[in-house]
Every structure is written in structure tokens, then in C-alpha cells.
């Protein structure tokens, strides 16, 4: 009996020792992997995955609001980031500082997205500064409303040029530089598929064009292992559409969650689509709208 008890004890001791050894090896492996895979969160709350290290991104229209949130989130995940802006130079400089504070390269490029030459130049400037481009985020957009019968040609032209044509021209200029694993992500609007108010005809038309752009370009670039996707925000609290503004309450009532989102909600969708986890997603529209279109 004593011999049997000693055998059981020895087997248990071996199992405990093996388990402890495996745990130590796992802990050591995690410790060595941590600098490359994770880093402390922006405010020290939890961990963030850095799965975009080595990636180079351009975000259009990113000196504030949703675009700024996307640019900083991409840097948070490890990407070097350039972005375009038009007028808010002080805010653009602030976004560059946020990118650099995360240890990434950052550059603000002044470019009017209504100008085809400026759109193409922003790609050239990105390639020159970062040495290439892996991720294009077509975020820039403007909002103008009014009855179609009364809208000026200038307003119609501006909506179509900035909201639709700029995405096509930026992609056209970026495609020769993209390689397998490249990403084109466009930020549109949930109003592309639902128009709950009058006077949004041309705006919604300009955003719905991005659906066809995304699906068509996904077919063209699929053989090159480049994905093309669309994110359609709903009511997001920005200075263009504040959660306490004139349209806030009607918009809030149309959502299933009964509230506005914030730029981080859209940035989360964009960074996911930019990540390796989304390599099998292309030609898709991800609607992030608190159920506005439900």
C-alpha cells in the first residue's frame, strides 16, 4: 500500500511540475510577443491589438470628426498614417501629434477633394512619405440639403464630386501601389439605403453611388487579393451632426438603440476591415447606425 501511495504521489508531482513548466513557457512566450502584438490602451484601460504594424494608410478628410477618429485608431493598431484636410490646419496638426504620440509616422496633406489633381497628389505624397500605401480610407464627405427643384448646380456638383468622384479617383491613383492584402475602405452613410426625410435626394444619391463603387471594385481587385468594403454610419456625434443639434431628436427616435454614436464606433469598423481578420470580406457594406435602418 505504501508503495502504491508513493507511486500516486510521484505521478501527481510530475503532473504538477509539467503543468507549471508549460505555464512558465506560455508566460515567457506571451512576454516576448507582447511588444509586437499588444500594447497598453490609450488611457491604460485594457490592451489593444496591434495587428497593423508595418501597414501604411491614407485617410481622406481626417482633421476632425469621424476621419480623425479613424486616423488615430489606425495608428493605435500600429499603422503609419497620412491624411488629407482642407481648412482646419490647427486640428490637422493635433491629429498628427496624436498619431506620433503612438510611435507612428503621421503627415497632414492639404488637399481639396473636389479637385482631381489634389486627390491624385495626396496619393503621391503618401507614397513618397511612407514608402508605399496598403490601406486607403475614403472618408471625406460633405452634406448639403434642399429640395431638388431648388438646389443649385454648384451644390449638386460639389456633392457628387466630393462624396462620390473623389473616392473613385483616390482608388484609381492608389491601385498601382497596392499589393496583395491591400485594403480600400470607404465611409458612406446609412442614408444611401434609407431616406427618411425630404430634401436629402442629392446627398443620398451621392452616397448610394458608393455601394456600386464598392461592389464593382471588389470584383476588379479580388484576383489581386485586395479587398474593397464600405462602412455606412448612422447618427454620429460630430460638429457637423451634434447629438444636441437641430436634427438630434428626430434622428435619435429613428434608431433602435435610442442614441447617437461617436467616431470611435466607426473607427472600430474601419480598423476591423483593415485588419487580417477581415481578409475574407469584400464587396460588403457594414452599416453602423444603432439600428437607424432596421
CSV table of C-alpha atoms in Angstrom, one decimal, residues 7-134:
chain,number,residue,atom,x,y,z
A,7,UNK,CA,3.6,6.0,-6.9
A,8,UNK,CA,0.4,8.0,-6.9
A,9,UNK,CA,2.3,10.9,-5.2
A,10,UNK,CA,5.1,10.8,-7.6
A,11,UNK,CA,2.8,10.8,-10.6
A,12,UNK,CA,0.9,13.8,-9.2
A,13,UNK,CA,4.2,15.6,-8.5
A,14,UNK,CA,5.2,15.0,-12.2
A,15,UNK,CA,1.9,16.3,-13.4
A,16,UNK,CA,2.1,19.4,-11.3
A,17,UNK,CA,5.7,20.0,-12.4
A,18,UNK,CA,4.8,19.6,-16.1
A,19,UNK,CA,1.8,21.9,-15.8
A,20,UNK,CA,4.0,24.6,-14.1
A,21,UNK,CA,6.6,24.2,-16.8
A,22,UNK,CA,4.0,24.7,-19.6
A,23,UNK,CA,2.6,27.7,-17.8
A,24,UNK,CA,6.0,29.2,-17.4
A,25,UNK,CA,6.7,28.6,-21.1
A,26,UNK,CA,3.4,30.2,-22.1
A,27,UNK,CA,4.1,33.2,-19.9
A,28,UNK,CA,7.5,33.6,-21.3
A,29,UNK,CA,6.2,33.4,-24.9
A,30,UNK,CA,3.5,36.0,-24.2
A,31,UNK,CA,6.0,38.3,-22.6
A,32,UNK,CA,8.3,38.1,-25.7
A,33,UNK,CA,5.3,38.5,-28.0
A,34,UNK,CA,3.8,41.4,-26.1
A,35,UNK,CA,5.8,44.3,-27.7
A,36,UNK,CA,4.8,43.2,-31.2
A,37,UNK,CA,1.2,42.0,-30.6
A,38,UNK,CA,-0.2,44.2,-27.9
A,39,UNK,CA,0.4,47.5,-26.1
A,40,UNK,CA,-1.4,49.3,-23.3
A,41,UNK,CA,-4.6,51.1,-24.2
A,42,UNK,CA,-4.8,54.8,-24.9
A,43,UNK,CA,-6.0,55.5,-21.4
A,44,UNK,CA,-4.5,52.5,-19.8
A,45,UNK,CA,-7.8,50.6,-19.9
A,46,UNK,CA,-7.0,47.1,-21.0
A,47,UNK,CA,-5.0,46.0,-24.0
A,48,UNK,CA,-5.2,46.9,-27.7
A,49,UNK,CA,-4.2,44.6,-30.5
A,50,UNK,CA,-1.5,46.0,-32.9
A,51,UNK,CA,-2.2,44.0,-36.0
A,52,UNK,CA,-1.4,46.7,-38.5
A,53,UNK,CA,2.3,47.2,-37.7
A,54,UNK,CA,4.1,47.8,-41.0
A,55,UNK,CA,1.0,49.0,-42.8
A,56,UNK,CA,0.8,52.4,-44.4
A,57,UNK,CA,-2.6,54.2,-44.6
A,58,UNK,CA,-4.2,57.3,-46.1
A,59,UNK,CA,-7.4,58.6,-44.6
A,60,UNK,CA,-9.1,61.4,-46.6
A,61,UNK,CA,-10.8,64.2,-44.7
A,62,UNK,CA,-9.4,63.4,-41.3
A,63,UNK,CA,-8.7,66.7,-39.4
A,64,UNK,CA,-11.8,66.2,-37.3
A,65,UNK,CA,-14.8,64.1,-36.5
A,66,UNK,CA,-15.0,60.5,-37.9
A,67,UNK,CA,-11.9,60.9,-40.1
A,68,UNK,CA,-9.7,62.0,-37.1
A,69,UNK,CA,-11.1,59.1,-35.1
A,70,UNK,CA,-10.2,56.6,-37.9
A,71,UNK,CA,-6.7,58.1,-38.4
A,72,UNK,CA,-5.8,57.8,-34.7
A,73,UNK,CA,-7.4,54.3,-34.4
A,74,UNK,CA,-5.3,53.1,-37.3
A,75,UNK,CA,-2.1,54.4,-35.6
A,76,UNK,CA,-3.3,52.8,-32.4
A,77,UNK,CA,-3.3,49.4,-34.2
A,78,UNK,CA,0.3,50.0,-35.5
A,79,UNK,CA,-0.2,51.7,-38.9
A,80,UNK,CA,1.7,54.8,-40.1
A,81,UNK,CA,-0.9,57.3,-41.3
A,82,UNK,CA,-1.2,60.2,-43.7
A,83,UNK,CA,-4.5,62.1,-44.0
A,84,UNK,CA,-5.9,65.0,-46.0
A,85,UNK,CA,-7.6,68.1,-44.8
A,86,UNK,CA,-8.8,71.3,-46.4
A,87,UNK,CA,-9.2,74.2,-43.8
A,88,UNK,CA,-8.7,73.0,-40.2
A,89,UNK,CA,-4.9,73.3,-40.1
A,90,UNK,CA,-4.7,73.6,-36.3
A,91,UNK,CA,-6.9,70.5,-35.9
A,92,UNK,CA,-4.9,68.7,-38.5
A,93,UNK,CA,-1.7,69.4,-36.6
A,94,UNK,CA,-3.4,68.0,-33.5
A,95,UNK,CA,-4.2,64.7,-35.3
A,96,UNK,CA,-0.6,64.4,-36.4
A,97,UNK,CA,0.5,64.8,-32.8
A,98,UNK,CA,-1.9,62.1,-31.8
A,99,UNK,CA,-0.5,59.7,-34.4
A,100,UNK,CA,3.1,60.5,-33.5
A,101,UNK,CA,2.3,60.0,-29.8
A,102,UNK,CA,1.6,56.4,-30.6
A,103,UNK,CA,5.0,56.0,-32.1
A,104,UNK,CA,3.8,56.1,-35.7
A,105,UNK,CA,4.6,58.3,-38.7
A,106,UNK,CA,2.0,60.9,-39.4
A,107,UNK,CA,1.5,63.6,-42.1
A,108,UNK,CA,-1.3,66.0,-42.8
A,109,UNK,CA,-1.8,66.7,-46.5
A,110,UNK,CA,-3.8,69.8,-47.5
A,111,UNK,CA,-6.0,68.7,-50.4
A,112,UNK,CA,-9.3,69.7,-51.8
A,113,UNK,CA,-11.2,66.5,-52.6
A,114,UNK,CA,-13.3,68.3,-55.2
A,115,UNK,CA,-10.0,68.8,-57.2
A,116,UNK,CA,-8.9,65.7,-59.2
A,117,UNK,CA,-5.3,66.9,-59.3
A,118,UNK,CA,-5.3,67.4,-55.5
A,119,UNK,CA,-6.8,63.9,-54.9
A,120,UNK,CA,-4.1,62.2,-57.0
A,121,UNK,CA,-1.4,64.3,-55.4
A,122,UNK,CA,-2.5,63.1,-52.0
A,123,UNK,CA,-1.7,59.5,-53.1
A,124,UNK,CA,1.7,60.6,-54.5
A,125,UNK,CA,2.5,62.4,-51.2
A,126,UNK,CA,1.6,59.4,-49.2
A,127,UNK,CA,3.7,57.0,-51.2
A,128,UNK,CA,6.6,59.5,-51.0
A,129,UNK,CA,6.3,59.9,-47.2
A,130,UNK,CA,5.5,56.4,-46.2
A,131,UNK,CA,7.3,54.5,-49.0
A,132,UNK,CA,4.0,53.0,-50.2
A,133,UNK,CA,0.4,52.5,-49.3
A,134,UNK,CA,-1.5,49.5,-48.0
